[in-house]
């Protein structure tokens, strides 16, 4: 129930004003968001990669309905990738892109062109792009854009949300692709998505089986130790070594676990968001784990 309320709040202008205006909110946001500028994101990437981790960087923003804002978002990604190039990190520092941030809801053609520019900038620094997945109504459009981008940039990846009923089939269709498997972080109706945590977990494992048995590159995005162990077991059964898949975790959540996995030889990529449009992302992080809400409340009390 709490998660559903928080997800609803993530799209409420009234809730946005209330939370954004609260003086202590920034203290908590700083745990989950690397900063507001590209320089903040680059410094965070430098620090994390220096400790043996990889990163995927998200310039925060979504549901853009102004062509100028969509072009500005694409330029922000290009500038970020240009700033990363001198570090020589290659695919240890990639970009995560929401198509709605670069104009998908306004003009799919504009969004595709903006995404192409970002992919080209990523290739220039030896990196790549993963398309974030948004709510269920955008899945077909996102996968269509992925197919178009992969004609010139076959290294482009995509996120698939296990809680959607369609996702196991989508994983089969994405044979040979880089796929980030997530549980899902949007409030979806029971007609299209599993609602119970146990059902979501089972769906996640079914998708994992498909990805590990395929010829692509699975990116296992979870903080659940049990699912991580299942992923490792499936990888061994499929003959995959540590470099044939990776774990992904969010910036600010279970940093000790990230370090332990990397120290044990696993490839671990941290999802690093930055920018001033942090509200929707922040609310979804609170909705995902009760521990995040407890952290928020302790910070508001000054603890």
Short mmCIF file of C-alpha atoms in Angstrom, two decimals:
data_model
loop_
_atom_site.label_atom_id
_atom_site.label_comp_id
_atom_site.label_asym_id
_atom_site.label_seq_id
_atom_site.Cartn_x
_atom_site.Cartn_y
_atom_site.Cartn_z
CA UNK A 1 0.00 0.00 0.00
CA UNK A 2 2.77 2.45 0.95
CA UNK A 3 4.63 1.68 -2.27
CA UNK A 4 1.52 2.36 -4.34
CA UNK A 5 0.97 5.70 -2.61
CA UNK A 6 4.57 6.73 -3.22
CA UNK A 7 4.38 5.73 -6.87
CA UNK A 8 1.20 7.77 -7.25
CA UNK A 9 2.98 10.67 -5.56
CA UNK A 10 5.82 10.44 -8.06
CA UNK A 11 3.43 11.87 -10.69
CA UNK A 12 1.55 14.32 -8.50
CA UNK A 13 2.40 18.02 -9.02
CA UNK A 14 1.10 18.79 -5.51
CA UNK A 15 3.29 16.13 -3.90
CA UNK A 16 6.24 17.31 -6.00
CA UNK A 17 5.91 20.86 -4.64
CA UNK A 18 5.53 19.66 -1.05
CA UNK A 19 8.48 17.26 -1.09
CA UNK A 20 10.78 19.47 -3.16
CA UNK A 21 10.13 22.44 -0.89
CA UNK A 22 10.91 20.64 2.35
CA UNK A 23 14.29 21.89 3.59
CA UNK A 24 15.68 18.51 4.67
CA UNK A 25 14.68 16.62 1.52
CA UNK A 26 17.99 17.52 -0.16
CA UNK A 27 19.92 15.69 2.57
CA UNK A 28 18.20 12.46 1.60
CA UNK A 29 18.26 13.07 -2.15
CA UNK A 30 22.04 13.39 -1.96
CA UNK A 31 22.18 9.75 -0.95
CA UNK A 32 20.55 8.62 -4.20
CA UNK A 33 21.59 11.33 -6.67
CA UNK A 34 25.22 12.09 -7.53
CA UNK A 35 24.67 15.84 -7.94
CA UNK A 36 23.14 18.34 -10.31
CA UNK A 37 25.96 18.90 -12.82
CA UNK A 38 27.87 16.82 -15.33
CA UNK A 39 30.99 17.56 -13.33
CA UNK A 40 29.35 15.91 -10.29
CA UNK A 41 28.51 12.84 -12.38
CA UNK A 42 32.03 12.60 -13.83
CA UNK A 43 33.61 12.88 -10.39
CA UNK A 44 31.32 10.15 -9.07
CA UNK A 45 32.19 7.96 -12.06
CA UNK A 46 35.89 8.54 -11.42
CA UNK A 47 35.52 7.58 -7.76
CA UNK A 48 33.42 4.46 -8.34
CA UNK A 49 35.48 3.12 -11.24
CA UNK A 50 38.61 3.77 -9.20
CA UNK A 51 37.26 1.34 -6.61
CA UNK A 52 36.70 -1.43 -9.16
CA UNK A 53 33.09 -0.74 -10.13
CA UNK A 54 31.49 0.24 -13.45
CA UNK A 55 28.79 2.90 -13.87
CA UNK A 56 25.78 3.73 -16.00
CA UNK A 57 24.87 7.41 -15.81
CA UNK A 58 21.35 8.79 -16.09
CA UNK A 59 20.68 12.48 -16.73
CA UNK A 60 17.45 12.82 -14.79
CA UNK A 61 14.32 13.86 -16.61
CA UNK A 62 11.30 12.23 -18.21
CA UNK A 63 7.98 12.94 -19.95
CA UNK A 64 9.40 15.95 -21.78
CA UNK A 65 6.77 17.60 -24.00
CA UNK A 66 8.79 20.50 -25.33
CA UNK A 67 11.14 20.02 -28.27
CA UNK A 68 13.64 22.48 -26.86
CA UNK A 69 13.85 20.57 -23.58
CA UNK A 70 14.24 17.27 -25.49
CA UNK A 71 17.13 18.65 -27.53
CA UNK A 72 18.69 20.10 -24.37
CA UNK A 73 18.53 16.69 -22.68
CA UNK A 74 20.29 15.06 -25.62
CA UNK A 75 22.97 17.75 -25.57
CA UNK A 76 23.45 17.18 -21.84
CA UNK A 77 24.20 13.51 -22.54
CA UNK A 78 26.59 14.36 -25.36
CA UNK A 79 28.43 16.84 -23.14
CA UNK A 80 28.61 14.27 -20.35
CA UNK A 81 30.09 11.63 -22.66
CA UNK A 82 32.59 14.12 -24.02
CA UNK A 83 33.64 14.91 -20.45
CA UNK A 84 34.06 11.19 -19.74
CA UNK A 85 36.19 10.54 -22.83
CA UNK A 86 39.53 11.75 -21.35
CA UNK A 87 39.14 9.29 -18.47
CA UNK A 88 39.46 6.39 -20.93
CA UNK A 89 36.90 4.29 -19.09
CA UNK A 90 35.35 2.77 -22.22
CA UNK A 91 32.29 0.69 -21.46
CA UNK A 92 32.98 0.90 -17.73
CA UNK A 93 31.05 4.19 -17.93
CA UNK A 94 27.93 4.03 -20.12
CA UNK A 95 24.78 6.14 -20.40
CA UNK A 96 21.22 5.24 -19.44
CA UNK A 97 18.60 7.12 -21.45
CA UNK A 98 14.85 7.49 -21.01
CA UNK A 99 13.34 8.11 -24.43
CA UNK A 100 10.64 10.27 -22.86
CA UNK A 101 13.42 12.63 -21.75
CA UNK A 102 14.50 13.18 -25.36
CA UNK A 103 11.04 13.66 -26.85
CA UNK A 104 9.29 10.31 -27.29
CA UNK A 105 5.89 11.58 -26.13
CA UNK A 106 6.24 14.66 -28.33
CA UNK A 107 7.67 13.18 -31.53
CA UNK A 108 9.08 9.63 -31.77
CA UNK A 109 11.22 10.70 -34.74
CA UNK A 110 12.79 13.49 -32.70
CA UNK A 111 13.44 11.11 -29.82
CA UNK A 112 15.10 8.61 -32.15
CA UNK A 113 17.33 11.27 -33.70
CA UNK A 114 18.32 12.54 -30.25
CA UNK A 115 19.06 8.98 -29.13
CA UNK A 116 21.23 8.44 -32.22
CA UNK A 117 23.31 11.47 -31.29
CA UNK A 118 23.81 10.10 -27.79
CA UNK A 119 24.76 6.66 -29.12
CA UNK A 120 27.28 8.23 -31.50
CA UNK A 121 28.84 10.22 -28.66
CA UNK A 122 29.02 7.06 -26.55
CA UNK A 123 30.76 5.16 -29.33
CA UNK A 124 33.32 7.98 -29.62
CA UNK A 125 34.48 7.27 -26.08
CA UNK A 126 34.30 3.47 -26.46
CA UNK A 127 31.09 3.24 -24.49
CA UNK A 128 27.44 2.51 -25.17
CA UNK A 129 23.86 3.32 -24.21
CA UNK A 130 21.14 1.40 -22.42
CA UNK A 131 17.55 2.53 -22.96
CA UNK A 132 15.61 2.72 -19.72
CA UNK A 133 12.12 1.25 -19.80
CA UNK A 134 9.20 3.34 -18.56
CA UNK A 135 5.54 2.47 -18.01
CA UNK A 136 3.87 -0.35 -19.94
CA UNK A 137 2.29 1.99 -22.51
CA UNK A 138 5.76 2.88 -23.84
CA UNK A 139 7.23 -0.64 -24.17
CA UNK A 140 6.45 -1.20 -27.84
CA UNK A 141 7.70 2.25 -28.82
CA UNK A 142 10.90 1.76 -26.82
CA UNK A 143 11.60 -1.63 -28.36
CA UNK A 144 10.89 -0.20 -31.80
CA UNK A 145 13.42 2.57 -31.18
CA UNK A 146 15.90 -0.05 -29.94
CA UNK A 147 15.60 -2.01 -33.19
CA UNK A 148 16.19 1.16 -35.19
CA UNK A 149 19.21 2.18 -33.09
CA UNK A 150 20.76 -1.28 -33.26
CA UNK A 151 20.96 -1.06 -37.05
CA UNK A 152 23.87 1.37 -36.57
CA UNK A 153 24.68 0.78 -32.90
CA UNK A 154 24.20 -2.95 -32.23
CA UNK A 155 25.77 -2.56 -28.80
CA UNK A 156 22.76 -0.56 -27.56
CA UNK A 157 20.99 -2.22 -24.64
CA UNK A 158 17.56 -1.99 -23.07
CA UNK A 159 15.91 -2.50 -19.69
CA UNK A 160 13.14 -5.08 -19.34
CA UNK A 161 10.75 -5.04 -16.37
CA UNK A 162 10.09 -8.53 -15.06
CA UNK A 163 6.74 -7.70 -13.46
CA UNK A 164 5.06 -7.16 -16.84
CA UNK A 165 3.34 -10.29 -18.14
CA UNK A 166 4.90 -9.79 -21.57
CA UNK A 167 8.51 -9.61 -20.40
CA UNK A 168 9.49 -13.28 -20.70
CA UNK A 169 8.52 -13.20 -24.37
CA UNK A 170 10.35 -9.89 -24.82
CA UNK A 171 13.49 -11.45 -23.37
CA UNK A 172 13.25 -14.25 -25.93
CA UNK A 173 12.85 -11.71 -28.72
CA UNK A 174 15.96 -9.87 -27.53
CA UNK A 175 18.36 -12.76 -28.11
CA UNK A 176 21.83 -11.38 -28.70
CA UNK A 177 21.10 -8.03 -27.02
CA UNK A 178 22.37 -6.38 -23.89
CA UNK A 179 19.41 -6.59 -21.51
CA UNK A 180 19.13 -5.02 -18.06
CA UNK A 181 16.58 -7.03 -16.12
CA UNK A 182 14.78 -5.08 -13.40
CA UNK A 183 11.75 -5.93 -11.30
CA UNK A 184 9.86 -2.76 -12.29
CA UNK A 185 9.28 0.57 -10.56
CA UNK A 186 6.03 1.99 -11.97
CA UNK A 187 2.49 1.60 -10.67
CA UNK A 188 1.06 -0.79 -13.27
CA UNK A 189 -2.48 -2.22 -13.38
CA UNK A 190 -3.19 -5.87 -12.59
CA UNK A 191 -4.22 -6.37 -16.21
CA UNK A 192 -0.60 -6.06 -17.41
CA UNK A 193 1.66 -6.74 -14.42
CA UNK A 194 2.14 -9.00 -11.44
CA UNK A 195 1.14 -7.32 -8.18
CA UNK A 196 2.46 -9.69 -5.51
CA UNK A 197 6.14 -9.61 -4.63
CA UNK A 198 6.45 -13.41 -4.81
CA UNK A 199 4.95 -13.44 -8.31
CA UNK A 200 7.31 -10.68 -9.43
CA UNK A 201 10.29 -12.63 -8.09
CA UNK A 202 9.20 -15.78 -9.92
CA UNK A 203 8.76 -13.81 -13.12
CA UNK A 204 12.24 -12.33 -12.64
CA UNK A 205 13.76 -15.81 -12.40
CA UNK A 206 11.92 -16.98 -15.52
CA UNK A 207 13.32 -13.99 -17.43
CA UNK A 208 16.78 -14.66 -16.00
CA UNK A 209 16.67 -18.23 -17.30
CA UNK A 210 15.90 -16.97 -20.81
CA UNK A 211 18.67 -14.36 -20.75
CA UNK A 212 21.36 -16.60 -19.29
CA UNK A 213 20.57 -19.34 -21.83
CA UNK A 214 20.67 -16.88 -24.72
CA UNK A 215 23.54 -15.34 -26.67
CA UNK A 216 23.20 -11.80 -25.33
CA UNK A 217 24.67 -10.03 -22.33
CA UNK A 218 22.47 -10.16 -19.19
CA UNK A 219 22.63 -7.24 -16.77
CA UNK A 220 21.12 -8.45 -13.49
CA UNK A 221 19.70 -5.35 -11.79
CA UNK A 222 18.64 -6.27 -8.27
CA UNK A 223 19.55 -5.74 -4.62
CA UNK A 224 18.02 -9.09 -3.64
CA UNK A 225 20.70 -11.51 -2.45
CA UNK A 226 18.55 -14.53 -3.25
CA UNK A 227 18.07 -13.43 -6.85
CA UNK A 228 21.79 -12.68 -7.15
CA UNK A 229 22.58 -16.23 -6.01
CA UNK A 230 20.10 -17.65 -8.53
CA UNK A 231 21.69 -15.54 -11.27
CA UNK A 232 25.14 -16.87 -10.41
CA UNK A 233 23.86 -20.45 -10.47
CA UNK A 234 22.12 -19.96 -13.82
CA UNK A 235 25.26 -18.37 -15.25
CA UNK A 236 27.37 -21.37 -14.24
CA UNK A 237 24.80 -23.76 -15.75
CA UNK A 238 24.88 -21.75 -19.00
CA UNK A 239 28.69 -21.82 -19.11
CA UNK A 240 29.04 -18.09 -18.48
CA UNK A 241 32.08 -16.67 -16.73
CA UNK A 242 32.20 -13.50 -14.59
CA UNK A 243 32.75 -11.33 -17.69
CA UNK A 244 29.74 -12.73 -19.54
CA UNK A 245 27.13 -10.95 -17.42
CA UNK A 246 27.05 -8.28 -14.73
CA UNK A 247 25.19 -7.17 -11.65
CA UNK A 248 23.71 -3.69 -11.48
CA UNK A 249 22.75 -1.79 -8.35
CA UNK A 250 21.60 1.73 -7.58
CA UNK A 251 23.84 4.53 -6.39
CA UNK A 252 23.43 5.00 -2.64
CA UNK A 253 21.93 1.57 -1.95
CA UNK A 254 23.98 -1.32 -0.49
CA UNK A 255 27.38 0.13 -1.35
CA UNK A 256 29.00 -2.47 0.89
CA UNK A 257 27.38 -5.27 -1.13
CA UNK A 258 28.51 -3.67 -4.38
CA UNK A 259 32.10 -3.60 -3.13
CA UNK A 260 31.94 -7.19 -1.87
CA UNK A 261 30.64 -8.51 -5.19
CA UNK A 262 33.36 -6.68 -7.12
CA UNK A 263 36.04 -7.93 -4.72
CA UNK A 264 34.82 -11.48 -5.31
CA UNK A 265 35.37 -11.10 -9.06
CA UNK A 266 31.89 -10.15 -10.28
CA UNK A 267 31.37 -7.24 -12.63
CA UNK A 268 29.23 -4.67 -10.85
CA UNK A 269 27.77 -1.57 -12.46
CA UNK A 270 26.27 1.25 -10.39
CA UNK A 271 23.31 3.21 -11.77
CA UNK A 272 24.30 6.84 -11.16
CA UNK A 273 21.63 9.53 -11.66
CA UNK A 274 22.40 13.23 -11.73
CA UNK A 275 20.58 16.46 -12.53
CA UNK A 276 18.06 18.79 -10.94
CA UNK A 277 14.93 16.92 -12.10
CA UNK A 278 15.30 14.32 -9.37
CA UNK A 279 11.76 14.14 -7.94
CA UNK A 280 10.24 11.21 -9.87
CA UNK A 281 13.38 9.11 -9.51
CA UNK A 282 13.59 9.84 -5.78
CA UNK A 283 9.96 8.86 -5.12
CA UNK A 284 10.35 5.56 -6.99
CA UNK A 285 13.40 4.71 -4.88
CA UNK A 286 11.36 5.30 -1.74
CA UNK A 287 8.57 3.11 -3.11
CA UNK A 288 10.88 0.20 -3.89
CA UNK A 289 12.22 -0.49 -0.39
CA UNK A 290 10.74 0.30 3.04
CA UNK A 291 14.30 0.82 4.29
CA UNK A 292 14.57 3.86 2.04
CA UNK A 293 11.45 5.39 3.58
CA UNK A 294 12.85 4.75 7.07
CA UNK A 295 16.08 6.48 6.04
CA UNK A 296 14.08 9.46 4.79
CA UNK A 297 12.06 9.75 8.01
CA UNK A 298 15.19 9.49 10.17
CA UNK A 299 16.76 12.31 8.17
CA UNK A 300 13.67 14.48 8.60
CA UNK A 301 13.95 13.95 12.36
CA UNK A 302 17.60 14.92 12.16
CA UNK A 303 18.80 11.38 12.94
#
